[in-house]
Amino acid sequence: MCVTPLGPDLLFKTLADPTRRALFERLCREGEQTVGALTARAGVSQPAVSKHLGVLRDAGLVSDRHAGRQTHYRALPGALAPLVDWTSQMAGFWERRFDDLEDLLKRMDQ
Amino acid sequence: MCVTPLGPDLLFKTLADPTRRALFERLCREGEQTVGALTARAGVSQPAVSKHLGVLRDAGLVSDRHAGRQTHYRALPGALAPLVDWTSQMAGFWERRFDDLEDLLKRMDQ
DNA sequence: CTCACACATAACTCGCCGGTTATGAGAAAA
DNA sequence: TTTTCTCATAACCGGCGAGTTATGTGTGAG
């Protein structure tokens, strides 16, 4: 229900759980899947899978499509963009500090 | 205590906490910091900061350097590599499925 | 030696979250 | 309509983890 990325916070929290991240990985690798198909190899009960998929949907990582009495979920890897931005930012800060004296100055006054 | 990356699992768990991720961000942006300097603007108590730094160290994201009676921590952004790998893998699977018929076939038999 | 300081660890509390079983909603099948 | 199937929701439980205060450890200062 949220198309605009919410920053890395919700993304990290959502992907921190192994079971939930495994579900997202399967949807990325194998494409659209029904809840039943996902549950069959998830190692947890069907309500657990449904709840995880709901969390993934709230984070914008998956979308659901209703067809008859079964629901198909698909991954939306574009939602990973804030993660990529954050990591490249952190790496960027690191490289940038090679050029200036910030590091040395900080170590001197403290 | 672990120089070899442990995959994205520990990394996601470690960075899921906002306080802990903020500490890592500060170390990336501002360079090496003492525990006291970090505690001053962390919003939590000093033991909490020490514990967070320990978790970050166990994940290989920071290193500590003892100087007199104070400990300096610095970020090791190279430890983010498994995160970058994982995200690019997920994006890769997504793009790859544009070319072949995997998606269509899956939707047909199920 | 004694004291003060910086940080780590111990011990504990408490809220959150992932798991379960039970039940509800809704659509296809009989 | 009645039954059966797929999925979502409700209600509850247990454990983990982030926070606290209190204390330990080690180093520089007096």
Short mmCIF file of C-alpha atoms (C1' of nucleotides) in Angstrom, two decimals:
data_model
loop_
_atom_site.label_atom_id
_atom_site.label_comp_id
_atom_site.label_asym_id
_atom_site.label_seq_id
_atom_site.Cartn_x
_atom_site.Cartn_y
_atom_site.Cartn_z
CA MET A 1 0.00 0.00 0.00
CA CYS A 2 3.05 2.20 -0.14
CA VAL A 3 4.64 3.02 -3.48
CA THR A 4 7.11 5.64 -2.22
CA PRO A 5 10.18 4.06 -0.62
CA LEU A 6 10.35 4.56 3.14
CA GLY A 7 14.13 4.55 3.45
CA PRO A 8 16.35 1.71 4.57
CA ASP A 9 14.88 1.36 8.06
CA LEU A 10 11.76 -0.65 7.19
CA LEU A 11 13.73 -2.54 4.55
CA PHE A 12 16.39 -3.73 6.98
CA LYS A 13 13.81 -4.75 9.57
CA THR A 14 11.75 -6.62 6.99
CA LEU A 15 14.68 -8.53 5.49
CA ALA A 16 16.29 -9.33 8.85
CA ASP A 17 14.13 -12.43 9.35
CA PRO A 18 15.61 -15.46 7.52
CA THR A 19 12.27 -17.10 6.75
CA ARG A 20 10.89 -13.89 5.30
CA ARG A 21 14.04 -13.17 3.31
CA ALA A 22 13.96 -16.74 1.95
CA LEU A 23 10.41 -16.15 0.71
CA PHE A 24 11.51 -12.98 -1.07
CA GLU A 25 14.50 -14.80 -2.55
CA ARG A 26 12.27 -17.55 -3.93
CA LEU A 27 9.96 -14.99 -5.50
CA CYS A 28 12.96 -13.29 -7.11
CA ARG A 29 14.48 -16.54 -8.39
CA GLU A 30 11.40 -18.47 -9.45
CA GLY A 31 8.92 -15.70 -10.19
CA GLU A 32 5.28 -15.50 -9.23
CA GLN A 33 4.08 -18.08 -6.69
CA THR A 34 0.88 -18.96 -4.89
CA VAL A 35 0.72 -19.02 -1.09
CA GLY A 36 0.28 -22.78 -1.19
CA ALA A 37 3.36 -23.32 -3.34
CA LEU A 38 5.39 -21.09 -1.07
CA THR A 39 4.11 -22.81 2.08
CA ALA A 40 4.98 -26.27 0.71
CA ARG A 41 8.72 -25.58 1.01
CA ALA A 42 8.79 -22.81 3.61
CA GLY A 43 9.22 -24.98 6.71
CA VAL A 44 6.55 -23.07 8.61
CA SER A 45 2.76 -23.10 8.71
CA GLN A 46 0.55 -21.40 6.14
CA PRO A 47 -0.58 -18.58 8.48
CA ALA A 48 3.07 -17.81 9.17
CA VAL A 49 3.72 -17.57 5.43
CA SER A 50 0.71 -15.31 4.92
CA LYS A 51 1.85 -13.03 7.72
CA HIS A 52 5.38 -12.81 6.28
CA LEU A 53 3.98 -12.00 2.85
CA GLY A 54 1.89 -9.26 4.42
CA VAL A 55 4.99 -7.73 6.00
CA LEU A 56 6.83 -7.94 2.68
CA ARG A 57 3.88 -6.26 0.96
CA ASP A 58 3.79 -3.46 3.56
CA ALA A 59 7.48 -2.87 2.84
CA GLY A 60 6.74 -2.64 -0.89
CA LEU A 61 8.89 -5.68 -1.66
CA VAL A 62 6.10 -7.82 -3.14
CA SER A 63 2.69 -7.36 -4.78
CA ASP A 64 -0.28 -9.71 -4.65
CA ARG A 65 -2.71 -10.72 -7.38
CA HIS A 66 -5.97 -12.52 -6.63
CA ALA A 67 -7.07 -15.21 -9.10
CA GLY A 68 -10.04 -17.28 -8.09
CA ARG A 69 -9.52 -18.63 -4.62
CA GLN A 70 -5.75 -18.41 -4.66
CA THR A 71 -3.42 -15.43 -4.32
CA HIS A 72 -0.28 -15.02 -6.40
CA TYR A 73 2.66 -13.07 -5.04
CA ARG A 74 5.49 -11.59 -7.09
CA ALA A 75 8.70 -9.81 -6.07
CA LEU A 76 9.28 -6.10 -6.71
CA PRO A 77 13.08 -5.89 -6.55
CA GLY A 78 12.93 -2.20 -7.39
CA ALA A 79 12.03 -1.66 -3.76
CA LEU A 80 15.61 -2.59 -2.89
CA ALA A 81 16.81 0.76 -4.25
CA PRO A 82 17.04 2.48 -0.83
CA LEU A 83 19.27 -0.37 0.33
CA VAL A 84 21.61 0.10 -2.61
CA ASP A 85 21.64 3.86 -2.03
CA TRP A 86 22.45 3.45 1.65
CA THR A 87 25.30 0.99 1.12
CA SER A 88 26.87 3.08 -1.63
CA GLN A 89 26.55 6.15 0.60
CA MET A 90 28.39 4.41 3.42
CA ALA A 91 31.12 3.23 1.06
CA GLY A 92 31.26 6.73 -0.41
CA PHE A 93 31.85 8.38 2.96
CA TRP A 94 34.60 5.90 3.60
CA GLU A 95 36.47 6.61 0.35
CA ARG A 96 35.98 10.37 0.64
CA ARG A 97 37.77 10.45 3.98
CA PHE A 98 40.95 9.32 2.32
CA ASP A 99 41.37 12.72 0.67
CA ASP A 100 40.85 15.31 3.43
CA LEU A 101 42.29 15.63 6.94
CA GLU A 102 39.02 15.13 8.80
CA ASP A 103 40.20 11.87 10.25
CA LEU A 104 43.50 13.24 11.50
CA LEU A 105 41.94 16.39 12.99
CA LYS A 106 39.35 14.36 14.85
CA ARG A 107 42.05 12.14 16.30
CA MET A 108 44.03 15.20 17.45
CA ASP A 109 41.44 17.19 19.42
CA GLN A 110 39.92 14.14 21.10
CA MET B 1 36.65 -11.90 15.76
CA CYS B 2 35.53 -12.90 12.27
CA VAL B 3 37.37 -11.65 9.19
CA THR B 4 35.60 -13.85 6.65
CA PRO B 5 32.15 -12.52 5.69
CA LEU B 6 29.30 -14.62 7.02
CA GLY B 7 26.79 -13.85 4.32
CA PRO B 8 23.92 -11.40 4.45
CA ASP B 9 22.11 -13.04 7.37
CA LEU B 10 24.20 -11.63 10.23
CA LEU B 11 24.56 -8.35 8.36
CA PHE B 12 20.81 -7.81 8.02
CA LYS B 13 20.20 -8.70 11.65
CA THR B 14 22.97 -6.40 12.83
CA LEU B 15 21.87 -3.40 10.77
CA ALA B 16 18.17 -3.86 11.48
CA ASP B 17 18.37 -1.93 14.75
CA PRO B 18 18.15 1.87 14.13
CA THR B 19 20.38 2.85 17.05
CA ARG B 20 23.07 0.42 15.97
CA ARG B 21 22.83 1.44 12.32
CA ALA B 22 23.08 5.10 13.36
CA LEU B 23 26.32 4.32 15.20
CA PHE B 24 27.73 2.66 12.10
CA GLU B 25 26.62 5.60 9.95
CA ARG B 26 28.37 8.07 12.26
CA LEU B 27 31.56 6.02 12.11
CA CYS B 28 31.35 5.99 8.30
CA ARG B 29 30.63 9.73 8.03
CA GLU B 30 32.86 11.16 10.75
CA GLY B 31 35.57 8.53 11.02
CA GLU B 32 37.11 7.06 14.14
CA GLN B 33 35.31 7.84 17.41
CA THR B 34 35.68 7.02 21.08
CA VAL B 35 32.88 5.34 23.00
CA GLY B 36 32.35 8.51 25.00
CA ALA B 37 31.99 10.69 21.90
CA LEU B 38 29.53 8.18 20.41
CA THR B 39 27.54 7.95 23.65
CA ALA B 40 27.24 11.75 23.91
CA ARG B 41 24.89 11.91 20.90
CA ALA B 42 23.51 8.38 20.80
CA GLY B 43 20.40 8.93 22.90
CA VAL B 44 21.02 5.80 24.97
CA SER B 45 23.24 4.89 27.91
CA GLN B 46 26.94 4.07 27.64
CA PRO B 47 26.52 0.34 28.29
CA ALA B 48 23.97 0.21 25.49
CA VAL B 49 26.46 1.84 23.13
CA SER B 50 29.20 -0.58 24.19
CA LYS B 51 26.92 -3.54 23.57
CA HIS B 52 25.93 -2.25 20.13
CA LEU B 53 29.58 -1.71 19.22
CA GLY B 54 30.30 -5.27 20.30
CA VAL B 55 27.58 -6.58 18.00
CA LEU B 56 28.93 -4.47 15.13
CA ARG B 57 32.40 -5.83 15.81
CA ASP B 58 31.17 -9.43 15.84
CA ALA B 59 29.61 -8.75 12.43
CA GLY B 60 32.92 -7.42 11.13
CA LEU B 61 31.49 -3.96 10.52
CA VAL B 62 33.81 -2.10 12.92
CA SER B 63 37.23 -2.56 14.51
CA ASP B 64 38.37 -1.30 17.90
CA ARG B 65 41.69 0.24 18.91
CA HIS B 66 42.66 0.67 22.55
CA ALA B 67 44.58 3.83 23.46
CA GLY B 68 45.15 4.44 27.15
CA ARG B 69 41.89 4.14 28.96
CA GLN B 70 39.67 4.90 25.99
CA THR B 71 38.69 2.73 23.03
CA HIS B 72 38.46 4.06 19.49
CA TYR B 73 36.10 2.46 17.00
CA ARG B 74 36.26 2.79 13.23
CA ALA B 75 33.97 1.53 10.46
CA LEU B 76 34.97 -1.24 8.05
CA PRO B 77 32.58 -0.60 5.14
CA GLY B 78 34.17 -3.43 3.19
CA ALA B 79 32.10 -5.76 5.34
CA LEU B 80 29.04 -4.52 3.45
CA ALA B 81 30.12 -6.50 0.40
CA PRO B 82 27.78 -9.49 1.04
CA LEU B 83 24.89 -7.02 1.19
CA VAL B 84 25.80 -5.56 -2.18
CA ASP B 85 26.22 -9.05 -3.62
CA TRP B 86 22.85 -10.18 -2.31
CA THR B 87 20.93 -7.15 -3.62
CA SER B 88 22.56 -7.33 -7.05
CA GLN B 89 21.76 -11.06 -7.15
CA MET B 90 18.09 -10.40 -6.44
CA ALA B 91 17.97 -7.66 -9.06
CA GLY B 92 19.80 -9.97 -11.45
CA PHE B 93 17.25 -12.75 -11.11
CA TRP B 94 14.52 -10.24 -11.76
CA GLU B 95 16.03 -8.90 -14.97
CA ARG B 96 16.99 -12.35 -16.23
CA ARG B 97 13.37 -13.45 -16.11
CA PHE B 98 12.48 -10.89 -18.72
CA ASP B 99 14.33 -12.86 -21.40
CA ASP B 100 13.19 -16.47 -20.99
CA LEU B 101 9.72 -18.02 -20.69
CA GLU B 102 10.12 -19.22 -17.13
CA ASP B 103 7.54 -16.80 -15.85
CA LEU B 104 4.95 -17.66 -18.48
CA LEU B 105 5.45 -21.42 -18.09
CA LYS B 106 5.06 -21.18 -14.35
CA ARG B 107 1.84 -19.27 -14.70
CA MET B 108 0.52 -21.89 -17.17
CA ASP B 109 1.05 -25.15 -15.26
CA GLN B 110 0.02 -23.70 -11.91
"C1'" DC C 1 49.01 4.38 47.01
"C1'" DT C 2 44.63 6.39 46.17
"C1'" DC C 3 41.39 8.38 43.41
"C1'" DA C 4 38.99 9.44 39.22
"C1'" DC C 5 37.92 8.28 34.63
"C1'" DA C 6 36.60 5.36 30.36
"C1'" DC C 7 34.85 1.43 29.04
"C1'" DA C 8 33.18 -3.45 29.53
"C1'" DT C 9 30.35 -6.82 31.76
"C1'" DA C 10 26.56 -8.63 34.82
"C1'" DA C 11 22.02 -9.06 36.01
"C1'" DC C 12 17.54 -7.92 35.21
"C1'" DT C 13 13.08 -6.03 33.03
"C1'" DC C 14 9.97 -5.61 29.37
"C1'" DG C 15 8.07 -5.01 24.84
"C1'" DC C 16 8.18 -6.94 20.26
"C1'" DC C 17 7.95 -10.46 17.00
"C1'" DG C 18 7.78 -15.03 14.91
"C1'" DG C 19 5.60 -19.19 15.73
"C1'" DT C 20 1.51 -21.94 16.71
"C1'" DT C 21 -3.75 -23.52 16.52
"C1'" DA C 22 -8.37 -22.15 15.67
"C1'" DT C 23 -11.55 -19.74 13.02
"C1'" DG C 24 -13.44 -16.67 9.37
"C1'" DA C 25 -14.19 -15.13 4.40
"C1'" DG C 26 -14.80 -16.26 -0.23
"C1'" DA C 27 -14.71 -18.78 -4.38
"C1'" DA C 28 -14.98 -23.12 -7.01
"C1'" DA C 29 -16.78 -27.79 -7.14
"C1'" DA C 30 -20.41 -31.26 -6.46
"C1'" DT D 1 -27.23 -25.16 -1.47
"C1'" DT D 2 -23.76 -27.64 0.60
"C1'" DT D 3 -19.22 -28.91 0.69
"C1'" DT D 4 -14.41 -28.25 -0.04
"C1'" DC D 5 -10.52 -25.73 -0.93
"C1'" DT D 6 -7.24 -21.50 -0.51
"C1'" DC D 7 -5.95 -17.94 1.94
"C1'" DA D 8 -6.40 -14.29 5.66
"C1'" DT D 9 -7.24 -13.05 10.40
"C1'" DA D 10 -7.68 -13.76 15.51
"C1'" DA D 11 -5.91 -15.01 19.72
"C1'" DC D 12 -2.42 -16.64 22.26
"C1'" DC D 13 2.41 -18.20 23.73
"C1'" DG D 14 7.45 -18.16 24.30
"C1'" DG D 15 11.89 -16.40 23.38
"C1'" DC D 16 14.91 -12.94 21.90
"C1'" DG D 17 16.89 -8.64 22.22
"C1'" DA D 18 17.39 -3.70 23.39
"C1'" DG D 19 17.23 -0.99 27.24
"C1'" DT D 20 18.19 0.00 32.08
"C1'" DT D 21 21.16 0.18 36.73
"C1'" DA D 22 24.90 -1.67 39.23
"C1'" DT D 23 29.43 -3.35 39.30
"C1'" DG D 24 34.03 -4.85 37.55
"C1'" DT D 25 38.56 -3.86 35.17
"C1'" DG D 26 42.19 -1.28 33.91
"C1'" DT D 27 44.60 3.08 33.08
"C1'" DG D 28 46.08 7.90 33.87
"C1'" DA D 29 46.11 11.61 37.35
"C1'" DG D 30 47.23 13.56 41.98
#
